[in-house]
Amino acid sequence: MFRTMMNAKIHRARVTEANLNYVGSITIDSDILDAVGLVANEKVQIVNNNNGARFETYIIPGQRGSGVVCLNGAAARLVQEGDVVIIISYALVAEDKVPYHQPKVAIMDEHNRIVEMLHAEPERTVL
């Protein structure tokens, strides 16, 4: 049996742009992607803390060090510049590996800089 487990999370990133006239996806600073182990074209879930929207898209790597978090295409209708979002990826993990699985969680500041890296969800997730 396999379980679907959180594999990576970018927690409380700020949307820097919403670009309706693009084919689709989310553009994320490549430095952030590397830190949490996400890759181009990987499916992610986006949770918008400002309006409650939850949706899925895929990743396009953005310019390193830019702090870019840009929702493109139809997803741009679900966010506004400045919104706080959580970006989550999941992985299928074999049952015997579940106790050892450690996701990578990047806690972001208001400028999309990583301020802390975690390998588990804390009991109290209010940050």
Short mmCIF file of N, CA, C and O in Angstrom, two decimals:
data_model
loop_
_atom_site.label_atom_id
_atom_site.label_comp_id
_atom_site.label_asym_id
_atom_site.label_seq_id
_atom_site.Cartn_x
_atom_site.Cartn_y
_atom_site.Cartn_z
N MET A 1 0.84 -1.17 0.00
CA MET A 1 0.00 0.00 0.00
C MET A 1 0.89 1.24 0.00
O MET A 1 1.97 1.25 0.58
N PHE A 2 0.40 2.28 -0.64
CA PHE A 2 1.07 3.57 -0.66
C PHE A 2 0.15 4.61 -0.02
O PHE A 2 -1.06 4.53 -0.17
N ARG A 3 0.75 5.56 0.65
CA ARG A 3 0.00 6.67 1.23
C ARG A 3 0.45 7.96 0.55
O ARG A 3 1.62 8.11 0.23
N THR A 4 -0.49 8.87 0.35
CA THR A 4 -0.15 10.17 -0.21
C THR A 4 0.25 11.08 0.94
O THR A 4 -0.56 11.38 1.82
N MET A 5 1.51 11.50 0.93
CA MET A 5 2.08 12.27 2.04
C MET A 5 2.55 13.63 1.53
O MET A 5 3.01 13.75 0.39
N MET A 6 2.47 14.63 2.42
CA MET A 6 3.06 15.92 2.07
C MET A 6 4.55 15.69 1.87
O MET A 6 5.21 15.06 2.68
N ASN A 7 5.08 16.21 0.78
CA ASN A 7 6.50 16.04 0.47
C ASN A 7 7.28 17.35 0.62
O ASN A 7 8.42 17.35 1.05
N ALA A 8 6.65 18.46 0.25
CA ALA A 8 7.30 19.76 0.36
C ALA A 8 6.23 20.82 0.55
O ALA A 8 5.10 20.68 0.08
N LYS A 9 6.62 21.89 1.25
CA LYS A 9 5.67 22.99 1.47
C LYS A 9 6.43 24.30 1.54
O LYS A 9 7.45 24.40 2.21
N ILE A 10 5.90 25.28 0.84
CA ILE A 10 6.38 26.65 0.93
C ILE A 10 5.27 27.39 1.69
O ILE A 10 4.17 27.59 1.16
N HIS A 11 5.55 27.74 2.95
CA HIS A 11 4.53 28.22 3.86
C HIS A 11 4.53 29.75 3.96
O HIS A 11 5.53 30.35 4.31
N ARG A 12 3.40 30.34 3.60
CA ARG A 12 3.17 31.79 3.72
C ARG A 12 4.01 32.62 2.75
O ARG A 12 4.55 33.66 3.10
N ALA A 13 4.10 32.15 1.51
CA ALA A 13 4.74 32.95 0.47
C ALA A 13 3.79 34.07 0.06
O ALA A 13 2.56 33.93 0.18
N ARG A 14 4.35 35.16 -0.43
CA ARG A 14 3.54 36.29 -0.91
C ARG A 14 3.48 36.24 -2.44
O ARG A 14 4.51 36.06 -3.10
N VAL A 15 2.29 36.39 -2.97
CA VAL A 15 2.13 36.45 -4.42
C VAL A 15 2.72 37.77 -4.91
O VAL A 15 2.34 38.84 -4.43
N THR A 16 3.68 37.67 -5.83
CA THR A 16 4.33 38.87 -6.36
C THR A 16 3.67 39.36 -7.65
O THR A 16 3.86 40.50 -8.05
N GLU A 17 2.92 38.47 -8.30
CA GLU A 17 2.29 38.83 -9.57
C GLU A 17 1.20 37.82 -9.89
O GLU A 17 1.28 36.65 -9.52
N ALA A 18 0.17 38.26 -10.59
CA ALA A 18 -0.87 37.40 -11.14
C ALA A 18 -0.99 37.76 -12.62
O ALA A 18 -1.37 38.88 -12.96
N ASN A 19 -0.63 36.81 -13.49
CA ASN A 19 -0.53 37.08 -14.93
C ASN A 19 -1.57 36.26 -15.68
O ASN A 19 -1.34 35.10 -16.02
N LEU A 20 -2.72 36.86 -15.94
CA LEU A 20 -3.82 36.18 -16.60
C LEU A 20 -3.49 35.75 -18.02
O LEU A 20 -3.99 34.74 -18.51
N ASN A 21 -2.62 36.48 -18.71
CA ASN A 21 -2.36 36.22 -20.12
C ASN A 21 -1.24 35.22 -20.37
O ASN A 21 -0.55 35.30 -21.37
N TYR A 22 -1.07 34.25 -19.48
CA TYR A 22 -0.09 33.21 -19.66
C TYR A 22 -0.84 31.89 -19.75
O TYR A 22 -1.97 31.79 -19.27
N VAL A 23 -0.23 30.89 -20.33
CA VAL A 23 -0.91 29.61 -20.55
C VAL A 23 -1.38 28.98 -19.24
O VAL A 23 -2.45 28.41 -19.17
N GLY A 24 -0.61 29.05 -18.20
CA GLY A 24 -0.99 28.47 -16.92
C GLY A 24 0.23 28.17 -16.08
O GLY A 24 1.34 28.24 -16.58
N SER A 25 0.04 27.89 -14.80
CA SER A 25 1.11 27.45 -13.90
C SER A 25 1.40 28.44 -12.79
O SER A 25 0.74 29.47 -12.65
N ILE A 26 2.42 28.12 -12.01
CA ILE A 26 2.94 29.03 -10.99
C ILE A 26 4.45 29.14 -11.20
O ILE A 26 5.14 28.13 -11.34
N THR A 27 4.93 30.36 -11.27
CA THR A 27 6.37 30.61 -11.39
C THR A 27 6.90 30.86 -9.99
O THR A 27 6.36 31.71 -9.27
N ILE A 28 7.95 30.10 -9.61
CA ILE A 28 8.54 30.21 -8.28
C ILE A 28 10.05 30.35 -8.42
O ILE A 28 10.68 29.62 -9.19
N ASP A 29 10.62 31.27 -7.64
CA ASP A 29 12.07 31.48 -7.56
C ASP A 29 12.78 30.12 -7.47
O ASP A 29 12.47 29.31 -6.60
N SER A 30 13.74 29.87 -8.34
CA SER A 30 14.46 28.59 -8.38
C SER A 30 15.22 28.29 -7.09
O SER A 30 15.38 27.12 -6.73
N ASP A 31 15.67 29.30 -6.38
CA ASP A 31 16.34 29.06 -5.10
C ASP A 31 15.38 28.45 -4.09
O ASP A 31 15.76 27.55 -3.33
N ILE A 32 14.15 28.91 -4.09
CA ILE A 32 13.13 28.36 -3.19
C ILE A 32 12.83 26.92 -3.59
O ILE A 32 12.73 26.03 -2.74
N LEU A 33 12.68 26.68 -4.89
CA LEU A 33 12.42 25.32 -5.37
C LEU A 33 13.51 24.36 -4.92
O LEU A 33 13.22 23.26 -4.43
N ASP A 34 14.76 24.76 -5.09
CA ASP A 34 15.89 23.90 -4.69
C ASP A 34 15.85 23.59 -3.20
O ASP A 34 16.12 22.46 -2.78
N ALA A 35 15.51 24.58 -2.40
CA ALA A 35 15.51 24.41 -0.94
C ALA A 35 14.52 23.35 -0.47
O ALA A 35 14.79 22.62 0.48
N VAL A 36 13.38 23.25 -1.16
CA VAL A 36 12.37 22.28 -0.75
C VAL A 36 12.30 21.05 -1.66
O VAL A 36 11.49 20.15 -1.44
N GLY A 37 13.13 21.02 -2.69
CA GLY A 37 13.18 19.85 -3.56
C GLY A 37 12.09 19.76 -4.60
O GLY A 37 11.75 18.67 -5.06
N LEU A 38 11.53 20.89 -5.00
CA LEU A 38 10.53 20.90 -6.06
C LEU A 38 11.20 21.10 -7.41
O LEU A 38 12.28 21.69 -7.48
N VAL A 39 10.55 20.64 -8.49
CA VAL A 39 11.15 20.71 -9.82
C VAL A 39 10.14 21.24 -10.85
O VAL A 39 8.93 21.25 -10.61
N ALA A 40 10.67 21.65 -11.98
CA ALA A 40 9.85 22.15 -13.09
C ALA A 40 8.79 21.11 -13.46
O ALA A 40 9.05 19.91 -13.49
N ASN A 41 7.61 21.58 -13.72
CA ASN A 41 6.46 20.79 -14.16
C ASN A 41 5.84 19.91 -13.09
O ASN A 41 4.91 19.18 -13.36
N GLU A 42 6.35 19.99 -11.86
CA GLU A 42 5.77 19.21 -10.77
C GLU A 42 4.41 19.79 -10.39
O GLU A 42 4.22 21.01 -10.33
N LYS A 43 3.46 18.91 -10.11
CA LYS A 43 2.12 19.32 -9.70
C LYS A 43 2.17 19.81 -8.25
O LYS A 43 2.78 19.17 -7.39
N VAL A 44 1.51 20.94 -7.99
CA VAL A 44 1.41 21.47 -6.65
C VAL A 44 -0.01 21.94 -6.36
O VAL A 44 -0.76 22.27 -7.28
N GLN A 45 -0.34 21.94 -5.09
CA GLN A 45 -1.61 22.50 -4.63
C GLN A 45 -1.31 23.88 -4.05
O GLN A 45 -0.30 24.06 -3.34
N ILE A 46 -2.16 24.85 -4.35
CA ILE A 46 -2.01 26.20 -3.84
C ILE A 46 -3.20 26.48 -2.93
O ILE A 46 -4.35 26.22 -3.29
N VAL A 47 -2.92 27.00 -1.74
CA VAL A 47 -3.95 27.38 -0.79
C VAL A 47 -3.80 28.88 -0.56
O VAL A 47 -2.74 29.33 -0.12
N ASN A 48 -4.83 29.65 -0.85
CA ASN A 48 -4.78 31.10 -0.68
C ASN A 48 -5.35 31.44 0.70
O ASN A 48 -6.53 31.26 0.96
N ASN A 49 -4.48 31.94 1.59
CA ASN A 49 -4.92 32.29 2.94
C ASN A 49 -5.86 33.50 2.95
O ASN A 49 -6.61 33.67 3.90
N ASN A 50 -5.82 34.33 1.92
CA ASN A 50 -6.65 35.53 1.90
C ASN A 50 -8.10 35.27 1.53
O ASN A 50 -8.99 35.93 2.04
N ASN A 51 -8.34 34.31 0.62
CA ASN A 51 -9.72 34.09 0.18
C ASN A 51 -10.19 32.64 0.29
O ASN A 51 -11.32 32.34 -0.07
N GLY A 52 -9.32 31.74 0.75
CA GLY A 52 -9.71 30.34 0.94
C GLY A 52 -9.65 29.48 -0.32
O GLY A 52 -9.94 28.29 -0.26
N ALA A 53 -9.29 30.05 -1.46
CA ALA A 53 -9.22 29.26 -2.70
C ALA A 53 -8.17 28.18 -2.57
O ALA A 53 -7.10 28.39 -2.00
N ARG A 54 -8.49 27.00 -3.11
CA ARG A 54 -7.55 25.87 -3.16
C ARG A 54 -7.59 25.35 -4.58
O ARG A 54 -8.66 25.06 -5.11
N PHE A 55 -6.42 25.22 -5.20
CA PHE A 55 -6.38 24.77 -6.59
C PHE A 55 -5.04 24.12 -6.88
O PHE A 55 -4.11 24.21 -6.08
N GLU A 56 -4.95 23.46 -8.02
CA GLU A 56 -3.72 22.77 -8.42
C GLU A 56 -3.20 23.35 -9.72
O GLU A 56 -3.98 23.81 -10.56
N THR A 57 -1.89 23.30 -9.87
CA THR A 57 -1.24 23.72 -11.10
C THR A 57 0.13 23.05 -11.15
O THR A 57 0.38 22.10 -10.41
N TYR A 58 1.00 23.53 -12.02
CA TYR A 58 2.35 22.96 -12.12
C TYR A 58 3.37 24.09 -12.05
O TYR A 58 3.05 25.26 -12.25
N ILE A 59 4.61 23.72 -11.76
CA ILE A 59 5.67 24.69 -11.49
C ILE A 59 6.45 25.07 -12.75
O ILE A 59 6.80 24.20 -13.55
N ILE A 60 6.75 26.36 -12.85
CA ILE A 60 7.75 26.88 -13.78
C ILE A 60 8.82 27.55 -12.93
O ILE A 60 8.50 28.39 -12.08
N PRO A 61 10.08 27.16 -13.10
CA PRO A 61 11.15 27.80 -12.32
C PRO A 61 11.31 29.27 -12.70
O PRO A 61 11.30 29.62 -13.88
N GLY A 62 11.46 30.11 -11.67
CA GLY A 62 11.65 31.53 -11.88
C GLY A 62 13.08 31.96 -11.62
O GLY A 62 13.92 31.15 -11.19
N GLN A 63 13.36 33.21 -11.87
CA GLN A 63 14.71 33.75 -11.71
C GLN A 63 15.20 33.58 -10.27
O GLN A 63 14.49 33.90 -9.32
N ARG A 64 16.43 33.07 -10.15
CA ARG A 64 17.03 32.85 -8.83
C ARG A 64 17.19 34.16 -8.07
O ARG A 64 17.59 35.17 -8.63
N GLY A 65 16.84 34.10 -6.80
CA GLY A 65 17.01 35.25 -5.93
C GLY A 65 15.98 36.35 -6.11
O GLY A 65 16.03 37.37 -5.43
N SER A 66 15.02 36.13 -6.99
CA SER A 66 14.02 37.16 -7.28
C SER A 66 12.87 37.19 -6.28
O SER A 66 12.18 38.19 -6.16
N GLY A 67 12.63 36.06 -5.61
CA GLY A 67 11.49 35.96 -4.70
C GLY A 67 10.17 35.84 -5.43
O GLY A 67 9.10 35.90 -4.81
N VAL A 68 10.21 35.60 -6.74
CA VAL A 68 8.98 35.55 -7.53
C VAL A 68 8.09 34.38 -7.11
O VAL A 68 8.54 33.26 -6.92
N VAL A 69 6.80 34.70 -6.96
CA VAL A 69 5.73 33.72 -6.81
C VAL A 69 4.59 34.30 -7.63
O VAL A 69 3.85 35.18 -7.18
N CYS A 70 4.50 33.85 -8.87
CA CYS A 70 3.56 34.41 -9.84
C CYS A 70 2.57 33.35 -10.30
O CYS A 70 2.98 32.32 -10.84
N LEU A 71 1.29 33.61 -10.11
CA LEU A 71 0.26 32.71 -10.61
C LEU A 71 -0.10 33.14 -12.02
O LEU A 71 -0.33 34.33 -12.27
N ASN A 72 -0.11 32.18 -12.91
CA ASN A 72 -0.31 32.44 -14.34
C ASN A 72 -1.61 31.82 -14.84
O ASN A 72 -2.09 30.83 -14.31
N GLY A 73 -2.12 32.37 -15.92
CA GLY A 73 -3.30 31.82 -16.58
C GLY A 73 -4.53 31.92 -15.70
O GLY A 73 -4.69 32.85 -14.92
N ALA A 74 -5.41 30.92 -15.80
CA ALA A 74 -6.68 30.95 -15.07
C ALA A 74 -6.48 31.07 -13.57
O ALA A 74 -7.28 31.70 -12.87
N ALA A 75 -5.39 30.51 -13.04
CA ALA A 75 -5.12 30.59 -11.60
C ALA A 75 -4.95 32.04 -11.13
O ALA A 75 -5.18 32.35 -9.96
N ALA A 76 -4.59 32.92 -12.04
CA ALA A 76 -4.42 34.34 -11.69
C ALA A 76 -5.73 34.97 -11.21
O ALA A 76 -5.71 35.97 -10.52
N ARG A 77 -6.85 34.36 -11.57
CA ARG A 77 -8.15 34.87 -11.12
C ARG A 77 -8.42 34.52 -9.65
O ARG A 77 -9.33 35.06 -9.04
N LEU A 78 -7.63 33.61 -9.08
CA LEU A 78 -7.86 33.14 -7.72
C LEU A 78 -6.95 33.80 -6.69
O LEU A 78 -7.01 33.46 -5.51
N VAL A 79 -6.09 34.70 -7.14
CA VAL A 79 -5.16 35.40 -6.24
C VAL A 79 -5.05 36.86 -6.65
O VAL A 79 -5.42 37.23 -7.75
N GLN A 80 -4.50 37.63 -5.72
CA GLN A 80 -4.13 39.00 -6.02
C GLN A 80 -2.71 39.21 -5.54
O GLN A 80 -2.24 38.54 -4.61
N GLU A 81 -2.01 40.12 -6.16
CA GLU A 81 -0.67 40.47 -5.71
C GLU A 81 -0.73 40.81 -4.21
O GLU A 81 -1.61 41.55 -3.78
N GLY A 82 0.19 40.23 -3.45
CA GLY A 82 0.23 40.46 -2.01
C GLY A 82 -0.46 39.38 -1.19
O GLY A 82 -0.27 39.32 0.02
N ASP A 83 -1.30 38.54 -1.84
CA ASP A 83 -1.94 37.46 -1.09
C ASP A 83 -0.89 36.52 -0.51
O ASP A 83 0.17 36.32 -1.09
N VAL A 84 -1.24 35.92 0.62
CA VAL A 84 -0.38 34.94 1.27
C VAL A 84 -0.86 33.55 0.86
O VAL A 84 -2.05 33.23 1.00
N VAL A 85 0.05 32.74 0.32
CA VAL A 85 -0.32 31.40 -0.15
C VAL A 85 0.58 30.34 0.48
O VAL A 85 1.70 30.62 0.93
N ILE A 86 0.06 29.13 0.48
CA ILE A 86 0.82 27.95 0.87
C ILE A 86 0.89 27.07 -0.37
O ILE A 86 -0.13 26.84 -1.03
N ILE A 87 2.08 26.60 -0.70
CA ILE A 87 2.31 25.79 -1.90
C ILE A 87 2.75 24.41 -1.41
O ILE A 87 3.76 24.30 -0.70
N ILE A 88 2.01 23.37 -1.79
CA ILE A 88 2.24 22.03 -1.24
C ILE A 88 2.40 21.02 -2.36
O ILE A 88 1.63 21.02 -3.32
N SER A 89 3.39 20.13 -2.22
CA SER A 89 3.49 18.98 -3.11
C SER A 89 3.31 17.72 -2.27
O SER A 89 3.56 17.72 -1.06
N TYR A 90 2.88 16.67 -2.94
CA TYR A 90 2.63 15.40 -2.27
C TYR A 90 3.40 14.30 -2.98
O TYR A 90 3.75 14.44 -4.16
N ALA A 91 3.67 13.21 -2.27
CA ALA A 91 4.36 12.06 -2.86
C ALA A 91 3.69 10.78 -2.37
O ALA A 91 3.18 10.72 -1.25
N LEU A 92 3.71 9.78 -3.23
CA LEU A 92 3.25 8.46 -2.82
C LEU A 92 4.40 7.77 -2.09
O LEU A 92 5.49 7.63 -2.65
N VAL A 93 4.16 7.36 -0.86
CA VAL A 93 5.19 6.77 -0.03
C VAL A 93 4.74 5.37 0.37
O VAL A 93 3.61 5.18 0.83
N ALA A 94 5.63 4.39 0.17
CA ALA A 94 5.31 3.01 0.55
C ALA A 94 5.06 2.95 2.06
O ALA A 94 5.73 3.63 2.84
N GLU A 95 4.10 2.13 2.45
CA GLU A 95 3.69 2.01 3.85
C GLU A 95 4.87 1.82 4.80
O GLU A 95 4.94 2.45 5.85
N ASP A 96 5.84 1.00 4.41
CA ASP A 96 6.97 0.73 5.30
C ASP A 96 7.92 1.92 5.42
O ASP A 96 8.74 1.99 6.34
N LYS A 97 7.82 2.89 4.51
CA LYS A 97 8.68 4.08 4.54
C LYS A 97 8.02 5.27 5.22
O LYS A 97 8.68 6.27 5.53
N VAL A 98 6.72 5.19 5.47
CA VAL A 98 5.97 6.31 6.06
C VAL A 98 6.59 6.80 7.37
O VAL A 98 6.75 8.01 7.56
N PRO A 99 6.99 5.92 8.29
CA PRO A 99 7.55 6.43 9.55
C PRO A 99 8.85 7.22 9.37
O PRO A 99 9.22 7.99 10.26
N TYR A 100 9.51 7.06 8.24
CA TYR A 100 10.79 7.73 8.01
C TYR A 100 10.70 8.92 7.06
O TYR A 100 11.67 9.62 6.85
N HIS A 101 9.52 9.11 6.50
CA HIS A 101 9.34 10.19 5.52
C HIS A 101 9.42 11.55 6.22
O HIS A 101 8.75 11.79 7.22
N GLN A 102 10.25 12.44 5.70
CA GLN A 102 10.39 13.79 6.24
C GLN A 102 10.20 14.82 5.14
O GLN A 102 11.07 14.96 4.27
N PRO A 103 9.09 15.53 5.17
CA PRO A 103 8.89 16.57 4.17
C PRO A 103 9.82 17.74 4.43
O PRO A 103 10.37 17.88 5.53
N LYS A 104 10.01 18.57 3.42
CA LYS A 104 10.78 19.81 3.56
C LYS A 104 9.78 20.97 3.58
O LYS A 104 9.00 21.12 2.64
N VAL A 105 9.83 21.75 4.63
CA VAL A 105 8.91 22.87 4.80
C VAL A 105 9.71 24.15 4.93
O VAL A 105 10.54 24.28 5.84
N ALA A 106 9.49 25.08 4.02
CA ALA A 106 10.16 26.38 4.06
C ALA A 106 9.18 27.41 4.61
O ALA A 106 8.10 27.61 4.06
N ILE A 107 9.58 28.04 5.71
CA ILE A 107 8.78 29.12 6.29
C ILE A 107 9.31 30.42 5.68
O ILE A 107 10.51 30.71 5.76
N MET A 108 8.41 31.18 5.09
CA MET A 108 8.80 32.37 4.33
C MET A 108 8.54 33.65 5.11
O MET A 108 7.62 33.69 5.93
N ASP A 109 9.30 34.71 4.79
CA ASP A 109 9.00 36.03 5.33
C ASP A 109 8.19 36.81 4.29
O ASP A 109 7.84 36.28 3.23
N GLU A 110 7.91 38.07 4.58
CA GLU A 110 7.06 38.87 3.69
C GLU A 110 7.73 39.23 2.37
O GLU A 110 7.08 39.75 1.46
N HIS A 111 9.03 38.93 2.23
CA HIS A 111 9.76 39.19 0.98
C HIS A 111 10.12 37.90 0.24
O HIS A 111 10.99 37.89 -0.62
N ASN A 112 9.45 36.80 0.61
CA ASN A 112 9.68 35.47 0.02
C ASN A 112 11.12 34.99 0.21
O ASN A 112 11.70 34.37 -0.67
N ARG A 113 11.65 35.28 1.38
CA ARG A 113 12.93 34.72 1.79
C ARG A 113 12.66 33.64 2.82
O ARG A 113 11.77 33.79 3.67
N ILE A 114 13.43 32.57 2.73
CA ILE A 114 13.26 31.47 3.69
C ILE A 114 13.85 31.91 5.03
O ILE A 114 15.02 32.28 5.10
N VAL A 115 13.03 31.85 6.08
CA VAL A 115 13.51 32.21 7.41
C VAL A 115 13.74 30.98 8.28
O VAL A 115 14.46 31.06 9.28
N GLU A 116 13.14 29.85 7.87
CA GLU A 116 13.33 28.61 8.63
C GLU A 116 12.99 27.42 7.75
O GLU A 116 12.07 27.49 6.94
N MET A 117 13.73 26.33 7.93
CA MET A 117 13.44 25.07 7.25
C MET A 117 13.06 24.04 8.31
O MET A 117 13.75 23.88 9.31
N LEU A 118 11.94 23.34 8.06
CA LEU A 118 11.47 22.30 8.97
C LEU A 118 11.39 20.98 8.22
O LEU A 118 11.32 20.96 7.00
N HIS A 119 11.37 19.90 8.97
CA HIS A 119 11.20 18.57 8.36
C HIS A 119 9.98 17.85 8.91
O HIS A 119 9.82 16.66 8.72
N ALA A 120 9.14 18.60 9.59
CA ALA A 120 7.89 18.08 10.11
C ALA A 120 6.99 19.26 10.41
O ALA A 120 7.47 20.37 10.62
N GLU A 121 5.70 19.02 10.45
CA GLU A 121 4.77 20.07 10.84
C GLU A 121 4.83 20.20 12.36
O GLU A 121 4.69 19.21 13.08
N PRO A 122 5.04 21.41 12.86
CA PRO A 122 5.03 21.58 14.31
C PRO A 122 3.62 21.38 14.85
O PRO A 122 2.64 21.54 14.12
N GLU A 123 3.51 21.02 16.14
CA GLU A 123 2.19 20.84 16.75
C GLU A 123 1.40 22.13 16.66
O GLU A 123 0.19 22.10 16.41
N ARG A 124 2.04 23.27 16.88
CA ARG A 124 1.40 24.56 16.77
C ARG A 124 1.90 25.20 15.49
O ARG A 124 3.07 25.53 15.38
N THR A 125 1.02 25.34 14.53
CA THR A 125 1.46 25.86 13.23
C THR A 125 1.16 27.33 13.04
O THR A 125 1.25 27.84 11.95
N VAL A 126 0.79 28.01 14.10
CA VAL A 126 0.58 29.45 14.01
C VAL A 126 1.95 30.12 14.06
O VAL A 126 2.68 29.97 15.03
N LEU A 127 2.31 30.80 12.97
CA LEU A 127 3.63 31.41 12.90
C LEU A 127 3.53 32.91 12.79
O LEU A 127 2.64 33.44 12.25
#
